[in-house]
PDB file of N, CA and C in Angstrom:
ATOM      1  N   UNK A  49      29.234  50.765 -21.576  1.00  0.00           N
ATOM      2  CA  UNK A  49      27.875  50.314 -21.834  1.00  0.00           C
ATOM      3  C   UNK A  49      27.002  51.542 -22.042  1.00  0.00           C
ATOM      4  N   UNK A  50      26.204  51.548 -23.102  1.00  0.00           N
ATOM      5  CA  UNK A  50      25.286  52.638 -23.398  1.00  0.00           C
ATOM      6  C   UNK A  50      23.903  52.274 -22.904  1.00  0.00           C
ATOM      7  N   UNK A  51      23.201  53.256 -22.306  1.00  0.00           N
ATOM      8  CA  UNK A  51      21.861  53.024 -21.785  1.00  0.00           C
ATOM      9  C   UNK A  51      20.873  53.935 -22.490  1.00  0.00           C
ATOM     10  N   UNK A  52      19.626  53.447 -22.647  1.00  0.00           N
ATOM     11  CA  UNK A  52      18.588  54.295 -23.205  1.00  0.00           C
ATOM     12  C   UNK A  52      17.908  55.062 -22.070  1.00  0.00           C
ATOM     13  N   UNK A  53      16.858  55.814 -22.390  1.00  0.00           N
ATOM     14  CA  UNK A  53      16.192  56.648 -21.400  1.00  0.00           C
ATOM     15  C   UNK A  53      15.598  55.845 -20.242  1.00  0.00           C
ATOM     16  N   UNK A  54      15.260  54.579 -20.465  1.00  0.00           N
ATOM     17  CA  UNK A  54      14.698  53.735 -19.418  1.00  0.00           C
ATOM     18  C   UNK A  54      15.787  52.971 -18.667  1.00  0.00           C
ATOM     19  N   UNK A  55      17.051  53.178 -19.003  1.00  0.00           N
ATOM     20  CA  UNK A  55      18.145  52.508 -18.315  1.00  0.00           C
ATOM     21  C   UNK A  55      18.489  51.139 -18.875  1.00  0.00           C
ATOM     22  N   UNK A  56      17.908  50.765 -20.013  1.00  0.00           N
ATOM     23  CA  UNK A  56      18.199  49.463 -20.619  1.00  0.00           C
ATOM     24  C   UNK A  56      19.502  49.545 -21.409  1.00  0.00           C
ATOM     25  N   UNK A  57      20.225  48.456 -21.455  1.00  0.00           N
ATOM     26  CA  UNK A  57      21.501  48.387 -22.154  1.00  0.00           C
ATOM     27  C   UNK A  57      21.258  48.402 -23.662  1.00  0.00           C
ATOM     28  N   UNK A  58      21.692  49.476 -24.334  1.00  0.00           N
ATOM     29  CA  UNK A  58      21.495  49.566 -25.782  1.00  0.00           C
ATOM     30  C   UNK A  58      22.593  48.858 -26.544  1.00  0.00           C
ATOM     31  N   UNK A  59      23.712  48.573 -25.920  1.00  0.00           N
ATOM     32  CA  UNK A  59      24.796  47.860 -26.586  1.00  0.00           C
ATOM     33  C   UNK A  59      24.341  46.475 -27.003  1.00  0.00           C
ATOM     34  N   UNK A  60      23.528  45.831 -26.162  1.00  0.00           N
ATOM     35  CA  UNK A  60      23.020  44.500 -26.478  1.00  0.00           C
ATOM     36  C   UNK A  60      22.096  44.507 -27.691  1.00  0.00           C
ATOM     37  N   UNK A  61      21.450  45.647 -27.971  1.00  0.00           N
ATOM     38  CA  UNK A  61      20.492  45.725 -29.066  1.00  0.00           C
ATOM     39  C   UNK A  61      21.120  46.247 -30.340  1.00  0.00           C
ATOM     40  N   UNK A  62      22.299  46.786 -30.273  1.00  0.00           N
ATOM     41  CA  UNK A  62      22.905  47.443 -31.436  1.00  0.00           C
ATOM     42  C   UNK A  62      23.256  46.442 -32.525  1.00  0.00           C
ATOM     43  N   UNK A  63      23.077  46.851 -33.765  1.00  0.00           N
ATOM     44  CA  UNK A  63      23.450  46.026 -34.902  1.00  0.00           C
ATOM     45  C   UNK A  63      24.749  46.528 -35.501  1.00  0.00           C
ATOM     46  N   UNK A  64      25.062  46.069 -36.684  1.00  0.00           N
ATOM     47  CA  UNK A  64      26.262  46.505 -37.383  1.00  0.00           C
ATOM     48  C   UNK A  64      26.210  48.004 -37.637  1.00  0.00           C
ATOM     49  N   UNK A  65      27.344  48.654 -37.528  1.00  0.00           N
ATOM     50  CA  UNK A  65      27.461  50.090 -37.784  1.00  0.00           C
ATOM     51  C   UNK A  65      26.490  50.916 -36.947  1.00  0.00           C
ATOM     52  N   UNK A  66      26.149  50.430 -35.767  1.00  0.00           N
ATOM     53  CA  UNK A  66      25.257  51.169 -34.885  1.00  0.00           C
ATOM     54  C   UNK A  66      23.791  51.114 -35.263  1.00  0.00           C
ATOM     55  N   UNK A  67      23.439  50.345 -36.285  1.00  0.00           N
ATOM     56  CA  UNK A  67      22.043  50.238 -36.692  1.00  0.00           C
ATOM     57  C   UNK A  67      21.298  49.308 -35.753  1.00  0.00           C
ATOM     58  N   UNK A  68      20.041  49.606 -35.522  1.00  0.00           N
ATOM     59  CA  UNK A  68      19.217  48.733 -34.683  1.00  0.00           C
ATOM     60  C   UNK A  68      18.950  47.435 -35.437  1.00  0.00           C
ATOM     61  N   UNK A  69      18.956  46.295 -34.738  1.00  0.00           N
ATOM     62  CA  UNK A  69      18.660  45.030 -35.408  1.00  0.00           C
ATOM     63  C   UNK A  69      17.204  44.985 -35.864  1.00  0.00           C
ATOM     64  N   UNK A  70      16.939  44.124 -36.820  1.00  0.00           N
ATOM     65  CA  UNK A  70      15.567  43.963 -37.321  1.00  0.00           C
ATOM     66  C   UNK A  70      14.663  43.474 -36.200  1.00  0.00           C
ATOM     67  N   UNK A  71      13.474  43.990 -36.135  1.00  0.00           N
ATOM     68  CA  UNK A  71      12.495  43.584 -35.129  1.00  0.00           C
ATOM     69  C   UNK A  71      11.841  42.280 -35.588  1.00  0.00           C
ATOM     70  N   UNK A  72      12.071  41.202 -34.852  1.00  0.00           N
ATOM     71  CA  UNK A  72      11.509  39.900 -35.229  1.00  0.00           C
ATOM     72  C   UNK A  72       9.991  39.862 -35.118  1.00  0.00           C
ATOM     73  N   UNK A  73       9.397  40.831 -34.398  1.00  0.00           N
ATOM     74  CA  UNK A  73       7.934  40.861 -34.275  1.00  0.00           C
ATOM     75  C   UNK A  73       7.264  41.169 -35.607  1.00  0.00           C
ATOM     76  N   UNK A  74       7.940  41.903 -36.480  1.00  0.00           N
ATOM     77  CA  UNK A  74       7.394  42.231 -37.798  1.00  0.00           C
ATOM     78  C   UNK A  74       7.153  40.971 -38.616  1.00  0.00           C
ATOM     79  N   UNK A  75       8.073  40.014 -38.500  1.00  0.00           N
ATOM     80  CA  UNK A  75       7.965  38.773 -39.273  1.00  0.00           C
ATOM     81  C   UNK A  75       6.817  37.887 -38.808  1.00  0.00           C
ATOM     82  N   UNK A  76       6.309  38.103 -37.617  1.00  0.00           N
ATOM     83  CA  UNK A  76       5.279  37.246 -37.032  1.00  0.00           C
ATOM     84  C   UNK A  76       3.873  37.823 -37.163  1.00  0.00           C
ATOM     85  N   UNK A  77       3.731  38.958 -37.831  1.00  0.00           N
ATOM     86  CA  UNK A  77       2.435  39.625 -37.900  1.00  0.00           C
ATOM     87  C   UNK A  77       1.513  38.992 -38.934  1.00  0.00           C
ATOM     88  N   UNK A  78       0.258  38.737 -38.550  1.00  0.00           N
ATOM     89  CA  UNK A  78      -0.716  38.270 -39.534  1.00  0.00           C
ATOM     90  C   UNK A  78      -1.226  39.459 -40.352  1.00  0.00           C
ATOM     91  N   UNK A  79      -1.972  39.199 -41.386  1.00  0.00           N
ATOM     92  CA  UNK A  79      -2.644  40.254 -42.129  1.00  0.00           C
ATOM     93  C   UNK A  79      -3.958  40.547 -41.425  1.00  0.00           C
ATOM     94  N   UNK A  80      -4.170  41.796 -41.050  1.00  0.00           N
ATOM     95  CA  UNK A  80      -5.385  42.164 -40.327  1.00  0.00           C
ATOM     96  C   UNK A  80      -6.059  43.350 -40.996  1.00  0.00           C
ATOM     97  N   UNK A  81      -7.342  43.445 -40.802  1.00  0.00           N
ATOM     98  CA  UNK A  81      -8.112  44.597 -41.239  1.00  0.00           C
ATOM     99  C   UNK A  81      -8.345  45.480 -40.017  1.00  0.00           C
ATOM    100  N   UNK A  82      -8.028  46.773 -40.117  1.00  0.00           N
ATOM    101  CA  UNK A  82      -8.254  47.652 -38.968  1.00  0.00           C
ATOM    102  C   UNK A  82      -9.730  47.818 -38.665  1.00  0.00           C
ATOM    103  N   UNK A  83     -10.022  48.025 -37.395  1.00  0.00           N
ATOM    104  CA  UNK A  83     -11.394  48.293 -36.974  1.00  0.00           C
ATOM    105  C   UNK A  83     -11.811  49.692 -37.408  1.00  0.00           C
ATOM    106  N   UNK A  84     -12.927  50.147 -36.874  1.00  0.00           N
ATOM    107  CA  UNK A  84     -13.428  51.484 -37.194  1.00  0.00           C
ATOM    108  C   UNK A  84     -12.421  52.540 -36.776  1.00  0.00           C
ATOM    109  N   UNK A  85     -12.326  53.658 -37.495  1.00  0.00           N
ATOM    110  CA  UNK A  85     -11.356  54.706 -37.172  1.00  0.00           C
ATOM    111  C   UNK A  85     -11.806  55.562 -35.990  1.00  0.00           C
ATOM    112  N   UNK A  86     -11.822  54.937 -34.828  1.00  0.00           N
ATOM    113  CA  UNK A  86     -12.223  55.612 -33.591  1.00  0.00           C
ATOM    114  C   UNK A  86     -11.622  54.877 -32.402  1.00  0.00           C
ATOM    115  N   UNK A  87     -11.455  55.590 -31.302  1.00  0.00           N
ATOM    116  CA  UNK A  87     -11.013  54.965 -30.066  1.00  0.00           C
ATOM    117  C   UNK A  87     -12.260  54.758 -29.208  1.00  0.00           C
ATOM    118  N   UNK A  88     -12.678  53.519 -29.077  1.00  0.00           N
ATOM    119  CA  UNK A  88     -13.915  53.219 -28.345  1.00  0.00           C
ATOM    120  C   UNK A  88     -13.848  53.665 -26.891  1.00  0.00           C
ATOM    121  N   UNK A  89     -12.679  53.516 -26.264  1.00  0.00           N
ATOM    122  CA  UNK A  89     -12.533  53.926 -24.875  1.00  0.00           C
ATOM    123  C   UNK A  89     -12.688  55.438 -24.720  1.00  0.00           C
ATOM    124  N   UNK A  90     -12.067  56.208 -25.626  1.00  0.00           N
ATOM    125  CA  UNK A  90     -12.200  57.667 -25.580  1.00  0.00           C
ATOM    126  C   UNK A  90     -13.637  58.100 -25.840  1.00  0.00           C
ATOM    127  N   UNK A  91     -14.293  57.446 -26.794  1.00  0.00           N
ATOM    128  CA  UNK A  91     -15.692  57.774 -27.073  1.00  0.00           C
ATOM    129  C   UNK A  91     -16.557  57.552 -25.843  1.00  0.00           C
ATOM    130  N   UNK A  92     -16.330  56.440 -25.147  1.00  0.00           N
ATOM    131  CA  UNK A  92     -17.108  56.142 -23.943  1.00  0.00           C
ATOM    132  C   UNK A  92     -16.873  57.179 -22.851  1.00  0.00           C
ATOM    133  N   UNK A  93     -15.682  57.769 -22.816  1.00  0.00           N
ATOM    134  CA  UNK A  93     -15.340  58.771 -21.801  1.00  0.00           C
ATOM    135  C   UNK A  93     -15.621  60.198 -22.260  1.00  0.00           C
ATOM    136  N   UNK A  94     -16.055  60.360 -23.525  1.00  0.00           N
ATOM    137  CA  UNK A  94     -16.329  61.683 -24.065  1.00  0.00           C
ATOM    138  C   UNK A  94     -15.068  62.485 -24.348  1.00  0.00           C
ATOM    139  N   UNK A  95     -13.964  61.811 -24.632  1.00  0.00           N
ATOM    140  CA  UNK A  95     -12.674  62.466 -24.893  1.00  0.00           C
ATOM    141  C   UNK A  95     -12.339  62.442 -26.380  1.00  0.00           C
ATOM    142  N   UNK A  96     -11.504  63.395 -26.770  1.00  0.00           N
ATOM    143  CA  UNK A  96     -10.964  63.412 -28.131  1.00  0.00           C
ATOM    144  C   UNK A  96      -9.594  62.751 -28.107  1.00  0.00           C
ATOM    145  N   UNK A  97      -9.142  62.256 -29.240  1.00  0.00           N
ATOM    146  CA  UNK A  97      -7.823  61.637 -29.323  1.00  0.00           C
ATOM    147  C   UNK A  97      -6.943  62.440 -30.261  1.00  0.00           C
ATOM    148  N   UNK A  98      -5.627  62.290 -30.088  1.00  0.00           N
ATOM    149  CA  UNK A  98      -4.671  63.028 -30.920  1.00  0.00           C
ATOM    150  C   UNK A  98      -4.352  62.279 -32.200  1.00  0.00           C
ATOM    151  N   UNK A  99      -4.206  60.968 -32.096  1.00  0.00           N
ATOM    152  CA  UNK A  99      -3.817  60.150 -33.253  1.00  0.00           C
ATOM    153  C   UNK A  99      -4.289  58.731 -32.977  1.00  0.00           C
ATOM    154  N   UNK A 100      -4.736  58.047 -34.032  1.00  0.00           N
ATOM    155  CA  UNK A 100      -5.196  56.676 -33.881  1.00  0.00           C
ATOM    156  C   UNK A 100      -4.141  55.693 -34.368  1.00  0.00           C
ATOM    157  N   UNK A 101      -3.990  54.605 -33.618  1.00  0.00           N
ATOM    158  CA  UNK A 101      -3.068  53.534 -33.978  1.00  0.00           C
ATOM    159  C   UNK A 101      -3.853  52.243 -34.134  1.00  0.00           C
ATOM    160  N   UNK A 102      -3.367  51.374 -34.994  1.00  0.00           N
ATOM    161  CA  UNK A 102      -3.998  50.073 -35.197  1.00  0.00           C
ATOM    162  C   UNK A 102      -3.021  48.993 -34.754  1.00  0.00           C
ATOM    163  N   UNK A 103      -3.521  48.026 -33.986  1.00  0.00           N
ATOM    164  CA  UNK A 103      -2.722  46.876 -33.566  1.00  0.00           C
ATOM    165  C   UNK A 103      -2.535  45.984 -34.787  1.00  0.00           C
ATOM    166  N   UNK A 104      -1.286  45.662 -35.113  1.00  0.00           N
ATOM    167  CA  UNK A 104      -1.020  44.850 -36.296  1.00  0.00           C
ATOM    168  C   UNK A 104      -1.134  43.356 -36.026  1.00  0.00           C
ATOM    169  N   UNK A 105      -1.535  42.997 -34.807  1.00  0.00           N
ATOM    170  CA  UNK A 105      -1.808  41.594 -34.489  1.00  0.00           C
ATOM    171  C   UNK A 105      -3.288  41.279 -34.637  1.00  0.00           C
ATOM    172  N   UNK A 106      -4.160  42.213 -34.179  1.00  0.00           N
ATOM    173  CA  UNK A 106      -5.597  41.910 -34.182  1.00  0.00           C
ATOM    174  C   UNK A 106      -6.464  42.958 -34.867  1.00  0.00           C
ATOM    175  N   UNK A 107      -5.900  44.129 -35.227  1.00  0.00           N
ATOM    176  CA  UNK A 107      -6.683  45.162 -35.903  1.00  0.00           C
ATOM    177  C   UNK A 107      -7.374  46.141 -34.977  1.00  0.00           C
ATOM    178  N   UNK A 108      -7.199  46.012 -33.659  1.00  0.00           N
ATOM    179  CA  UNK A 108      -7.827  46.911 -32.682  1.00  0.00           C
ATOM    180  C   UNK A 108      -7.337  48.332 -32.913  1.00  0.00           C
ATOM    181  N   UNK A 109      -8.226  49.305 -32.913  1.00  0.00           N
ATOM    182  CA  UNK A 109      -7.881  50.711 -33.108  1.00  0.00           C
ATOM    183  C   UNK A 109      -8.059  51.441 -31.791  1.00  0.00           C
ATOM    184  N   UNK A 110      -7.057  52.219 -31.418  1.00  0.00           N
ATOM    185  CA  UNK A 110      -7.118  52.983 -30.173  1.00  0.00           C
ATOM    186  C   UNK A 110      -6.248  54.225 -30.298  1.00  0.00           C
ATOM    187  N   UNK A 111      -6.406  55.142 -29.344  1.00  0.00           N
ATOM    188  CA  UNK A 111      -5.633  56.376 -29.365  1.00  0.00           C
ATOM    189  C   UNK A 111      -4.177  56.120 -28.993  1.00  0.00           C
ATOM    190  N   UNK A 112      -3.319  57.004 -29.461  1.00  0.00           N
ATOM    191  CA  UNK A 112      -1.882  56.876 -29.218  1.00  0.00           C
ATOM    192  C   UNK A 112      -1.519  57.393 -27.833  1.00  0.00           C
ATOM    193  N   UNK A 113      -0.248  57.279 -27.501  1.00  0.00           N
ATOM    194  CA  UNK A 113       0.249  57.799 -26.227  1.00  0.00           C
ATOM    195  C   UNK A 113       0.153  59.319 -26.173  1.00  0.00           C
ATOM    196  N   UNK A 114      -0.033  59.973 -27.320  1.00  0.00           N
ATOM    197  CA  UNK A 114      -0.181  61.423 -27.364  1.00  0.00           C
ATOM    198  C   UNK A 114      -1.518  61.875 -26.783  1.00  0.00           C
ATOM    199  N   UNK A 115      -2.483  60.974 -26.713  1.00  0.00           N
ATOM    200  CA  UNK A 115      -3.804  61.291 -26.174  1.00  0.00           C
ATOM    201  C   UNK A 115      -3.802  61.066 -24.663  1.00  0.00           C
ATOM    202  N   UNK A 116      -4.776  61.647 -23.988  1.00  0.00           N
ATOM    203  CA  UNK A 116      -4.870  61.499 -22.531  1.00  0.00           C
ATOM    204  C   UNK A 116      -5.004  60.045 -22.113  1.00  0.00           C
ATOM    205  N   UNK A 117      -5.749  59.275 -22.878  1.00  0.00           N
ATOM    206  CA  UNK A 117      -5.994  57.889 -22.496  1.00  0.00           C
ATOM    207  C   UNK A 117      -4.850  56.941 -22.784  1.00  0.00           C
ATOM    208  N   UNK A 118      -4.137  57.153 -23.890  1.00  0.00           N
ATOM    209  CA  UNK A 118      -3.063  56.247 -24.274  1.00  0.00           C
ATOM    210  C   UNK A 118      -3.558  54.811 -24.387  1.00  0.00           C
ATOM    211  N   UNK A 119      -4.720  54.638 -25.009  1.00  0.00           N
ATOM    212  CA  UNK A 119      -5.372  53.327 -25.016  1.00  0.00           C
ATOM    213  C   UNK A 119      -4.670  52.272 -25.867  1.00  0.00           C
ATOM    214  N   UNK A 120      -3.854  52.674 -26.840  1.00  0.00           N
ATOM    215  CA  UNK A 120      -3.127  51.651 -27.603  1.00  0.00           C
ATOM    216  C   UNK A 120      -2.075  50.989 -26.714  1.00  0.00           C
ATOM    217  N   UNK A 121      -1.425  51.751 -25.840  1.00  0.00           N
ATOM    218  CA  UNK A 121      -0.468  51.171 -24.893  1.00  0.00           C
ATOM    219  C   UNK A 121      -1.190  50.243 -23.916  1.00  0.00           C
ATOM    220  N   UNK A 122      -2.366  50.645 -23.470  1.00  0.00           N
ATOM    221  CA  UNK A 122      -3.152  49.797 -22.575  1.00  0.00           C
ATOM    222  C   UNK A 122      -3.480  48.476 -23.258  1.00  0.00           C
ATOM    223  N   UNK A 123      -3.832  48.541 -24.546  1.00  0.00           N
ATOM    224  CA  UNK A 123      -4.114  47.321 -25.311  1.00  0.00           C
ATOM    225  C   UNK A 123      -2.887  46.416 -25.339  1.00  0.00           C
ATOM    226  N   UNK A 124      -1.705  46.997 -25.586  1.00  0.00           N
ATOM    227  CA  UNK A 124      -0.466  46.207 -25.571  1.00  0.00           C
ATOM    228  C   UNK A 124      -0.251  45.564 -24.199  1.00  0.00           C
ATOM    229  N   UNK A 125      -0.425  46.331 -23.129  1.00  0.00           N
ATOM    230  CA  UNK A 125      -0.205  45.812 -21.778  1.00  0.00           C
ATOM    231  C   UNK A 125      -1.170  44.677 -21.435  1.00  0.00           C
ATOM    232  N   UNK A 126      -2.378  44.727 -21.980  1.00  0.00           N
ATOM    233  CA  UNK A 126      -3.377  43.685 -21.704  1.00  0.00           C
ATOM    234  C   UNK A 126      -3.203  42.452 -22.591  1.00  0.00           C
ATOM    235  N   UNK A 127      -2.655  42.634 -23.800  1.00  0.00           N
ATOM    236  CA  UNK A 127      -2.634  41.537 -24.773  1.00  0.00           C
ATOM    237  C   UNK A 127      -1.247  41.055 -25.167  1.00  0.00           C
ATOM    238  N   UNK A 128      -0.221  41.863 -24.929  1.00  0.00           N
ATOM    239  CA  UNK A 128       1.145  41.590 -25.403  1.00  0.00           C
ATOM    240  C   UNK A 128       1.248  41.609 -26.923  1.00  0.00           C
ATOM    241  N   UNK A 129       0.320  42.252 -27.614  1.00  0.00           N
ATOM    242  CA  UNK A 129       0.433  42.431 -29.070  1.00  0.00           C
ATOM    243  C   UNK A 129       1.473  43.531 -29.284  1.00  0.00           C
ATOM    244  N   UNK A 130       2.615  43.228 -29.912  1.00  0.00           N
ATOM    245  CA  UNK A 130       3.772  44.120 -29.840  1.00  0.00           C
ATOM    246  C   UNK A 130       3.819  45.315 -30.788  1.00  0.00           C
ATOM    247  N   UNK A 131       3.200  45.252 -31.969  1.00  0.00           N
ATOM    248  CA  UNK A 131       3.442  46.289 -32.978  1.00  0.00           C
ATOM    249  C   UNK A 131       2.147  46.992 -33.369  1.00  0.00           C
ATOM    250  N   UNK A 132       2.235  48.323 -33.443  1.00  0.00           N
ATOM    251  CA  UNK A 132       1.117  49.143 -33.908  1.00  0.00           C
ATOM    252  C   UNK A 132       1.583  49.996 -35.079  1.00  0.00           C
ATOM    253  N   UNK A 133       0.626  50.467 -35.845  1.00  0.00           N
ATOM    254  CA  UNK A 133       0.898  51.386 -36.956  1.00  0.00           C
ATOM    255  C   UNK A 133      -0.106  52.523 -36.865  1.00  0.00           C
ATOM    256  N   UNK A 134       0.238  53.637 -37.468  1.00  0.00           N
ATOM    257  CA  UNK A 134      -0.702  54.751 -37.493  1.00  0.00           C
ATOM    258  C   UNK A 134      -1.779  54.482 -38.543  1.00  0.00           C
ATOM    259  N   UNK A 135      -2.976  54.963 -38.272  1.00  0.00           N
ATOM    260  CA  UNK A 135      -4.056  54.830 -39.264  1.00  0.00           C
ATOM    261  C   UNK A 135      -3.930  55.872 -40.363  1.00  0.00           C
ATOM    262  N   UNK A 136      -3.160  56.915 -40.115  1.00  0.00           N
ATOM    263  CA  UNK A 136      -2.980  57.958 -41.123  1.00  0.00           C
ATOM    264  C   UNK A 136      -2.272  57.371 -42.338  1.00  0.00           C
ATOM    265  N   UNK A 137      -2.840  57.592 -43.499  1.00  0.00           N
ATOM    266  CA  UNK A 137      -2.185  57.074 -44.697  1.00  0.00           C
ATOM    267  C   UNK A 137      -1.618  58.253 -45.463  1.00  0.00           C
ATOM    268  N   UNK A 138      -0.604  58.105 -46.204  1.00  0.00           N
ATOM    269  CA  UNK A 138       0.078  56.879 -46.598  1.00  0.00           C
ATOM    270  C   UNK A 138       1.295  56.561 -45.718  1.00  0.00           C
ATOM    271  N   UNK A 139       1.223  56.730 -44.444  1.00  0.00           N
ATOM    272  CA  UNK A 139       2.356  56.523 -43.542  1.00  0.00           C
ATOM    273  C   UNK A 139       2.754  55.055 -43.445  1.00  0.00           C
ATOM    274  N   UNK A 140       4.042  54.812 -43.291  1.00  0.00           N
ATOM    275  CA  UNK A 140       4.555  53.458 -43.064  1.00  0.00           C
ATOM    276  C   UNK A 140       5.112  53.334 -41.643  1.00  0.00           C
ATOM    277  N   UNK A 141       4.834  54.314 -40.789  1.00  0.00           N
ATOM    278  CA  UNK A 141       5.333  54.328 -39.417  1.00  0.00           C
ATOM    279  C   UNK A 141       4.747  53.160 -38.633  1.00  0.00           C
ATOM    280  N   UNK A 142       5.628  52.438 -37.917  1.00  0.00           N
ATOM    281  CA  UNK A 142       5.202  51.351 -37.030  1.00  0.00           C
ATOM    282  C   UNK A 142       6.020  51.443 -35.743  1.00  0.00           C
ATOM    283  N   UNK A 143       5.423  51.054 -34.632  1.00  0.00           N
ATOM    284  CA  UNK A 143       6.090  51.108 -33.330  1.00  0.00           C
ATOM    285  C   UNK A 143       6.014  49.733 -32.675  1.00  0.00           C
ATOM    286  N   UNK A 144       7.156  49.265 -32.170  1.00  0.00           N
ATOM    287  CA  UNK A 144       7.196  48.020 -31.410  1.00  0.00           C
ATOM    288  C   UNK A 144       7.289  48.376 -29.931  1.00  0.00           C
ATOM    289  N   UNK A 145       6.273  48.002 -29.167  1.00  0.00           N
ATOM    290  CA  UNK A 145       6.281  48.277 -27.728  1.00  0.00           C
ATOM    291  C   UNK A 145       7.357  47.474 -27.011  1.00  0.00           C
ATOM    292  N   UNK A 146       7.657  46.284 -27.480  1.00  0.00           N
ATOM    293  CA  UNK A 146       8.658  45.437 -26.835  1.00  0.00           C
ATOM    294  C   UNK A 146      10.041  46.089 -26.937  1.00  0.00           C
ATOM    295  N   UNK A 147      10.399  46.527 -28.162  1.00  0.00           N
ATOM    296  CA  UNK A 147      11.716  47.133 -28.384  1.00  0.00           C
ATOM    297  C   UNK A 147      11.741  48.629 -28.086  1.00  0.00           C
ATOM    298  N   UNK A 148      10.552  49.234 -27.869  1.00  0.00           N
ATOM    299  CA  UNK A 148      10.415  50.673 -27.604  1.00  0.00           C
ATOM    300  C   UNK A 148      11.067  51.517 -28.684  1.00  0.00           C
ATOM    301  N   UNK A 149      10.745  51.193 -29.960  1.00  0.00           N
ATOM    302  CA  UNK A 149      11.308  51.946 -31.078  1.00  0.00           C
ATOM    303  C   UNK A 149      10.462  51.747 -32.335  1.00  0.00           C
ATOM    304  N   UNK A 150      10.681  52.640 -33.300  1.00  0.00           N
ATOM    305  CA  UNK A 150      10.027  52.467 -34.594  1.00  0.00           C
ATOM    306  C   UNK A 150      10.675  51.304 -35.315  1.00  0.00           C
ATOM    307  N   UNK A 151       9.868  50.615 -36.100  1.00  0.00           N
ATOM    308  CA  UNK A 151      10.360  49.460 -36.846  1.00  0.00           C
ATOM    309  C   UNK A 151       9.863  49.495 -38.279  1.00  0.00           C
TER     310      UNK A 151
END
């Protein structure tokens, strides 16, 4: 049995030829417009952020885990909205908090 850094069984998640299975959360995402390009929580605390992420469920914009606040993760923990994307364009990077991987 193979384990990831958090001790979860990766064998259960593995796809054909060792590829990760498709994230079903991607198929459930509505079309959203991102909010303003700022982290409101960091602004209120007078902090700078490293990178902004947008929630692909509701459009909420917050700082990434690279910032001191990690407010996008906090948003996921409060709402269970699973997938975020970077606001930097033209990036196609997306992260699923449920699967703890890029999707």
